[in-house]
mmCIF file of C-alpha atoms in Angstrom:
data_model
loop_
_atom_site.group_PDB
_atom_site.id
_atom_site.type_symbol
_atom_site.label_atom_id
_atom_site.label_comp_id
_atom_site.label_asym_id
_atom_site.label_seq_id
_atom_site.Cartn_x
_atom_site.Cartn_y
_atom_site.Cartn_z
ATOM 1 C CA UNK A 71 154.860 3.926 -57.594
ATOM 2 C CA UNK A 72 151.654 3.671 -60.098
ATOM 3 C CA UNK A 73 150.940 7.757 -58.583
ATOM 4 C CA UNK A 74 154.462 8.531 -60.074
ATOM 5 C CA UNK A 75 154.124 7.039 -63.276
ATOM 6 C CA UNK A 76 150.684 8.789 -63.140
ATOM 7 C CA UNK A 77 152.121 11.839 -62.894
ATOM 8 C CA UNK A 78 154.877 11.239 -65.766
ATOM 9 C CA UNK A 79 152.139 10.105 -68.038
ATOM 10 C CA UNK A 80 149.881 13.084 -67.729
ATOM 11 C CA UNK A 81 152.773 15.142 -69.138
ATOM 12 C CA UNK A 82 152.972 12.732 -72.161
ATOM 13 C CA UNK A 83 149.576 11.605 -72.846
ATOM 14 C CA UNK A 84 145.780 12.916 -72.357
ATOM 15 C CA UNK A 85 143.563 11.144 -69.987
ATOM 16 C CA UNK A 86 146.359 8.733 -68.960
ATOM 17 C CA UNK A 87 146.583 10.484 -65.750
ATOM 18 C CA UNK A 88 143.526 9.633 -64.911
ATOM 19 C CA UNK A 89 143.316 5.673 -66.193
ATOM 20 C CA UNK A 90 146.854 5.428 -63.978
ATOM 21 C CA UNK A 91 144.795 6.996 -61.011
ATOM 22 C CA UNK A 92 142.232 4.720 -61.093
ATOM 23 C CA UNK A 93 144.699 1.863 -61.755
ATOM 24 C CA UNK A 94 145.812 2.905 -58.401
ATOM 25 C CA UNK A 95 142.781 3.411 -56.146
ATOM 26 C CA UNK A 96 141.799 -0.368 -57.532
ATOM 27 C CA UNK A 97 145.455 -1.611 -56.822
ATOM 28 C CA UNK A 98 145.358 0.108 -52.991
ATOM 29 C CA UNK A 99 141.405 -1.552 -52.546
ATOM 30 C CA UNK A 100 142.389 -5.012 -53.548
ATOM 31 C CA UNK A 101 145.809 -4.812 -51.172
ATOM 32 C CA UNK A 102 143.798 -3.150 -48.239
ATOM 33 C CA UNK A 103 141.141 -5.923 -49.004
ATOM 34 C CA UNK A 104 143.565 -8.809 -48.786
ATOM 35 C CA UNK A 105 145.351 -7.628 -45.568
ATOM 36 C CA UNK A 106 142.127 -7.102 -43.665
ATOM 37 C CA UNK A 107 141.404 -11.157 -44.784
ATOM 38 C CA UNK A 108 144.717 -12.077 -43.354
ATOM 39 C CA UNK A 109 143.863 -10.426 -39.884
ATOM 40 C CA UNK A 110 140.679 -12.054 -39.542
ATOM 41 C CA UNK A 111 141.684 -15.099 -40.617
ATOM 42 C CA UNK A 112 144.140 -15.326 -37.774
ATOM 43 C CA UNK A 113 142.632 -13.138 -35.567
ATOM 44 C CA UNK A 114 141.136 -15.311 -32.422
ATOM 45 C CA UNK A 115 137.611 -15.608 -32.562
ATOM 46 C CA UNK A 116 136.733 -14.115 -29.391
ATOM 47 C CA UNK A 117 133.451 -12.091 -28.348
ATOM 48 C CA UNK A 118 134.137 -8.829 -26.609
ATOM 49 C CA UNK A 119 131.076 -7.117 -26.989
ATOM 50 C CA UNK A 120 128.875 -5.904 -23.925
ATOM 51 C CA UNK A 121 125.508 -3.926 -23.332
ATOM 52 C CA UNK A 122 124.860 -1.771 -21.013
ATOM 53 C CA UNK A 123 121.099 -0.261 -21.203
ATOM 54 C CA UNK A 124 118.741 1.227 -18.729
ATOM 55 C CA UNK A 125 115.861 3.697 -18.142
ATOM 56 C CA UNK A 126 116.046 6.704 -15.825
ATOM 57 C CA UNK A 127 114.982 10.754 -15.491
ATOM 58 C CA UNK A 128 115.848 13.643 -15.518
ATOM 59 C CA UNK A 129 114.714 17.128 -13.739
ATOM 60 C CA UNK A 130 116.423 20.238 -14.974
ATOM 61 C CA UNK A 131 115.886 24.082 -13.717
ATOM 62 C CA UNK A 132 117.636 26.200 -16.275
ATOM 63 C CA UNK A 133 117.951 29.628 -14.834
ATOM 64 C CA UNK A 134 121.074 30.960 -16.849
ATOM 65 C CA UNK A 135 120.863 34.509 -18.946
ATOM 66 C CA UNK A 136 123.104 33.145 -21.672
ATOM 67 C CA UNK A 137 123.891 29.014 -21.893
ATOM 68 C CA UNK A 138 127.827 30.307 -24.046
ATOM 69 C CA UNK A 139 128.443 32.417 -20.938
ATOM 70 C CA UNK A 140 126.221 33.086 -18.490
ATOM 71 C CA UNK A 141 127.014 36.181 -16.107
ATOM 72 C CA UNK A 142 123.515 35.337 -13.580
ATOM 73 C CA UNK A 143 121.532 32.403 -12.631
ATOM 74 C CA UNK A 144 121.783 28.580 -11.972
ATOM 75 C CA UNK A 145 121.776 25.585 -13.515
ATOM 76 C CA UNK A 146 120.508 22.078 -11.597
ATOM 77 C CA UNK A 147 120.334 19.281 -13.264
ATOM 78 C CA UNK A 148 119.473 16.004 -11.147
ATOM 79 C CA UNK A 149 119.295 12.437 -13.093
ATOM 80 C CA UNK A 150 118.729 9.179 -11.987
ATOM 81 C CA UNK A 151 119.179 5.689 -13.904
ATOM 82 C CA UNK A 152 118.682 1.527 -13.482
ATOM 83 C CA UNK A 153 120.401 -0.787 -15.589
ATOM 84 C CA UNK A 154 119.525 -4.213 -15.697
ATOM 85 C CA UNK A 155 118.930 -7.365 -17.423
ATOM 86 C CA UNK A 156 115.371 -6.670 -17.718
ATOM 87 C CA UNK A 157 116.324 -3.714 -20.282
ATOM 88 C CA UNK A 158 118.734 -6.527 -21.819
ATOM 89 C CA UNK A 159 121.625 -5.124 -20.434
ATOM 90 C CA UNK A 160 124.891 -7.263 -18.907
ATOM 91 C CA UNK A 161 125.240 -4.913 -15.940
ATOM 92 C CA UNK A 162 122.870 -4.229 -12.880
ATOM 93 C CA UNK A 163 123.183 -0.758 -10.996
ATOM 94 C CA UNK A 164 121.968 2.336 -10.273
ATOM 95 C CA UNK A 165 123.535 5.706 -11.124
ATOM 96 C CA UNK A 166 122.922 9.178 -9.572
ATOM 97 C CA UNK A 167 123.555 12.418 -10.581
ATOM 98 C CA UNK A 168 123.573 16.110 -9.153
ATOM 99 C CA UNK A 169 124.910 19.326 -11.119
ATOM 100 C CA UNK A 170 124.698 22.715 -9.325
ATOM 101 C CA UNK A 171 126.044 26.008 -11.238
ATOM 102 C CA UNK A 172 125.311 29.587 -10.013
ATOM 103 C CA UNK A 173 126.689 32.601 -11.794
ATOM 104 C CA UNK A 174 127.188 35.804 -10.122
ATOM 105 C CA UNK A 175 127.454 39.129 -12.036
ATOM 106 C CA UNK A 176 130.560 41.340 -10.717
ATOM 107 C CA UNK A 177 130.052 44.127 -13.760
ATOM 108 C CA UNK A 178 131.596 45.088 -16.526
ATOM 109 C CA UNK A 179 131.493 41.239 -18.274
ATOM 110 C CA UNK A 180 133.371 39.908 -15.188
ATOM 111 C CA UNK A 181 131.567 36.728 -13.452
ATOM 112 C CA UNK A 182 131.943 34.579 -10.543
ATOM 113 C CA UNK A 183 131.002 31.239 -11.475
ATOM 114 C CA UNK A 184 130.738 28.191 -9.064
ATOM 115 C CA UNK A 185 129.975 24.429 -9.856
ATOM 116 C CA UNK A 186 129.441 21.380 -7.756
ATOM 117 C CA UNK A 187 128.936 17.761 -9.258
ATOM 118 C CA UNK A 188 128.335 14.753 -7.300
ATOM 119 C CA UNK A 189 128.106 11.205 -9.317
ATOM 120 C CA UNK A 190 127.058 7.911 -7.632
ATOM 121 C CA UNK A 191 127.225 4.532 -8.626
ATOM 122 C CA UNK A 192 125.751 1.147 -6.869
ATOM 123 C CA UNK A 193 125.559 -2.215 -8.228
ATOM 124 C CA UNK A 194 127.895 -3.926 -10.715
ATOM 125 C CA UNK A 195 129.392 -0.754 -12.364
ATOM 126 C CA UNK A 196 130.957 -1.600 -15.669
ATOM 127 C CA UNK A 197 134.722 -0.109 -15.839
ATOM 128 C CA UNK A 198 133.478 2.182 -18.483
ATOM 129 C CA UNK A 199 130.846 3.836 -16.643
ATOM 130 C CA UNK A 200 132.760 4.413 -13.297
ATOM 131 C CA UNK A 201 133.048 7.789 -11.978
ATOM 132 C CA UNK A 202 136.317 10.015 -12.964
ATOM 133 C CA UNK A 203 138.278 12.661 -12.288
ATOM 134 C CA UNK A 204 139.585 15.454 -13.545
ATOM 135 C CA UNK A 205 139.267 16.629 -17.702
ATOM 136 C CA UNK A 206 138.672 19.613 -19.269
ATOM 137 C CA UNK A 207 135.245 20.501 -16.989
ATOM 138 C CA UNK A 208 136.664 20.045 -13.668
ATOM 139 C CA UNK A 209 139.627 19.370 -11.566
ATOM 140 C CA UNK A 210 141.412 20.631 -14.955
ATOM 141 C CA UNK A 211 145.235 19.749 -13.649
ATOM 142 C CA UNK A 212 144.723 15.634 -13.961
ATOM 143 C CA UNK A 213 144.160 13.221 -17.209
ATOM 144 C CA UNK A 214 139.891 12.894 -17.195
ATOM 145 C CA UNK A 215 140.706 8.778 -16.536
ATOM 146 C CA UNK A 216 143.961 9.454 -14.537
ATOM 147 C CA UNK A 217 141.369 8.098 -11.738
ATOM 148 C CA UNK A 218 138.171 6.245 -11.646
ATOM 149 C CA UNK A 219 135.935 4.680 -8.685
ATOM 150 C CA UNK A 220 132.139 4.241 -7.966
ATOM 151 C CA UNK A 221 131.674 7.752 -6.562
ATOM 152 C CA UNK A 222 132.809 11.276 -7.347
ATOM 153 C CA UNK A 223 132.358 14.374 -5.702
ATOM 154 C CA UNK A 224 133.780 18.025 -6.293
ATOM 155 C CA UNK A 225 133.410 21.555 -6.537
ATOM 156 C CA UNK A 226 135.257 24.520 -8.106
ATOM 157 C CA UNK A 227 134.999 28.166 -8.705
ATOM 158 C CA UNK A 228 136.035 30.033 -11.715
ATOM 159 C CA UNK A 229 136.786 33.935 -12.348
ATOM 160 C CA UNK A 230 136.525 35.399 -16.000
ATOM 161 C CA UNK A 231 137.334 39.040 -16.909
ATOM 162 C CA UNK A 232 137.331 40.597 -20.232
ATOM 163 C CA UNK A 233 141.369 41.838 -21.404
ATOM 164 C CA UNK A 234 140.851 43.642 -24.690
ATOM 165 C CA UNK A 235 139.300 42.973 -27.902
ATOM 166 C CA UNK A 236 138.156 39.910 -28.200
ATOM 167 C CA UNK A 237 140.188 38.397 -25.761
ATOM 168 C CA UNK A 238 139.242 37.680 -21.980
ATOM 169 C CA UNK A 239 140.747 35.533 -18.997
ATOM 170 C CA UNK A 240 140.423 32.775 -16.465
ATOM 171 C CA UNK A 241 141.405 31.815 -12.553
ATOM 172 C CA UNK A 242 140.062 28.915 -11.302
ATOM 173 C CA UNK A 243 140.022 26.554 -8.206
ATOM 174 C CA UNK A 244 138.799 23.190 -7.162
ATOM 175 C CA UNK A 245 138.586 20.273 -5.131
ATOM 176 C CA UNK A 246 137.106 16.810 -5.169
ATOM 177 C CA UNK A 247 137.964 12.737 -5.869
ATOM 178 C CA UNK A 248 136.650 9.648 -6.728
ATOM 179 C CA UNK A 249 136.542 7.143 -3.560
ATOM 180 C CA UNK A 250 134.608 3.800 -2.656
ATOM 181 C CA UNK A 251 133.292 4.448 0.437
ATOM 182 C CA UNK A 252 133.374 8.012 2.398
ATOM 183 C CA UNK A 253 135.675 7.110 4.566
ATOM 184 C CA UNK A 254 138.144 6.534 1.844
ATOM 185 C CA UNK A 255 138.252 10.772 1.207
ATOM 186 C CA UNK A 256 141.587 12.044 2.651
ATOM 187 C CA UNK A 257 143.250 15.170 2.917
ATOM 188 C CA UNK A 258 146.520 14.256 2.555
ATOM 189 C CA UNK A 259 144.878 12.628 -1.098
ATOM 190 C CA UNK A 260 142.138 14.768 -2.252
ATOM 191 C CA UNK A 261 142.391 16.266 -5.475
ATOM 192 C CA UNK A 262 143.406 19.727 -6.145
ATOM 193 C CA UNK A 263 143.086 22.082 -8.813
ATOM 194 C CA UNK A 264 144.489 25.342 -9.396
ATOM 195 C CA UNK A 265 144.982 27.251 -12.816
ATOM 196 C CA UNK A 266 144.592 29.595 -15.366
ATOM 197 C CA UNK A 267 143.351 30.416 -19.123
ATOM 198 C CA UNK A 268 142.412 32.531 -21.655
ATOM 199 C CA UNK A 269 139.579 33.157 -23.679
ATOM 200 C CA UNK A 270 138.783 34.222 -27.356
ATOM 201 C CA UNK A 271 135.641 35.359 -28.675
ATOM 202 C CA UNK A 272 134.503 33.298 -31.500
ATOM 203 C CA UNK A 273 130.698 34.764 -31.627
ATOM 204 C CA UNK A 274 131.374 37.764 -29.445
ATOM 205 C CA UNK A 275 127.471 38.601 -30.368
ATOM 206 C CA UNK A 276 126.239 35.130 -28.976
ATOM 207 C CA UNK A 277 129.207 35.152 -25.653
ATOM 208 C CA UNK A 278 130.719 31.591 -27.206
ATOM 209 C CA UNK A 279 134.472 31.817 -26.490
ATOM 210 C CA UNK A 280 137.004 28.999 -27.044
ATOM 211 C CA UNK A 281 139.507 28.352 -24.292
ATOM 212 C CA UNK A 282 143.058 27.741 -23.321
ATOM 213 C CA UNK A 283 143.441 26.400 -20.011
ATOM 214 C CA UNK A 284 146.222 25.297 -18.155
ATOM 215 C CA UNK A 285 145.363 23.872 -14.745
ATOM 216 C CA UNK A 286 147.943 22.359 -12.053
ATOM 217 C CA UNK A 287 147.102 19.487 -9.757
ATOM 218 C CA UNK A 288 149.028 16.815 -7.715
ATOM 219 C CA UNK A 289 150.917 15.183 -10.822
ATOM 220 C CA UNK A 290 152.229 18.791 -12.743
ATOM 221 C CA UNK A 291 150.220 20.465 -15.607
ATOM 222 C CA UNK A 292 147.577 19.926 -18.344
ATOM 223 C CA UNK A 293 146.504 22.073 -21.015
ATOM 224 C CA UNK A 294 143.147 22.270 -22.723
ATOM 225 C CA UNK A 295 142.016 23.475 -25.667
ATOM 226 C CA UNK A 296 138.150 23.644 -26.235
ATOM 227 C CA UNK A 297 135.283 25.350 -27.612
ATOM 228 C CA UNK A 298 132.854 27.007 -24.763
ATOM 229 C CA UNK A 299 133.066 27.120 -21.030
ATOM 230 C CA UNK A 300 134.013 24.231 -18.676
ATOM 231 C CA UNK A 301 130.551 24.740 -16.611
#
């Protein structure tokens, strides 16, 4: 209402449009002020805060021609962290991780790219740090916390091919889950992944590319939209 009459008096009157304005802004502070009072004033006074710290390492080979879109090499990347209470932390456990990428040149900008990822989790996990999967990097088909458990393991392979100008394309495949124990990993539940996308040259003199995927798993489709390659 006082933005209205702000409006109608800066037709009629100098520098009343702007005394109206900041009429308002102080009106919409003090009404914004007094409803965040009201919520904490009958909000329950209840702690919900957590920590979760810890110390760890991590060895990295970086072998990749380009990091935007690399067409030869690997990538390894192998990290290994403790939380405890020593650190001040609320949660105790131990987390592993292994990354393995290797890029194969076909020629003329096309690429066969493979990734494996392995994640590992012992101890008293908090819900937040479990293992997932699926997302926009891999097993693109499923909602990145569709699923969750101590352990994940996967792999996928992708295809990319130029089209014209500054677009290019996508096929990928993968495999993997989240699971408890080993013996929990099932065929007849194992995640899938199958799809497609396309790609658009953003820097085509630095090889960054944003992406449209649409991958297909157990549940239907998901789409992604991002900036870079998933791996």
């Amino acid at each position: 209402m006082i933005s209205r009459v702000s409006d109608v008096a800066a037709d009629m009157l100098p520098y009343s449009g702007k005394v109206l304005q900041g009429l308002d802004l102080g009106v919409s502070f003090v009404l914004l002020s007094i409803l965040f009072a009201i919520i904490f004033r009958f909000m329950p006074d209840v702690h919900i805060g957590w920590r979760n710290v810890g110390l760890g390492a991590v060895f990295l080979i970086d072998h990749r021609n380009n990091t935007a879109y690399p067409s030869k090499g690997f990538y390894l990347e192998v990290s290994g962290y403790h939380f405890g209470k020593a650190f001040g932390s609320d949660f105790r456990y131990n987390n592993i991780n292994f990354e393995f990428n290797r890029y194969y040149g076909l020629g003329n900008d096309r690429v066969l790219a493979t990734n494996t990822m392995l994640r590992l989790n012992e101890g008293d996990v908090p819900v937040q740090r479990l293992a997932t999967a699926g997302g926009d990097k891999i097993l693109r088909g499923y909602a990145r916390n569709r699923f969750h458990d101590d352990h994940f393991a996967g792999t996928q392979a992708e295809y990319r091919f130029p089209l014209f100008w500054r677009l290019g394309g996508a096929a990928f495949a993968g495999i993997g889950d989240v699971f408890d124990k080993p013996k929990d990993i099932s065929f007849s539940t194992v995640k899938y992944s199958i799809g497609t996308g396309l790609r658009y040259a953003i820097r085509p003199d630095q090889k960054l590319n944003s992406r449209l995927d649409v991958g297909y798993g157990r549940e239907g489709f998901n789409i992604y939209l991002m900036i870079g390659e998933a791996f």
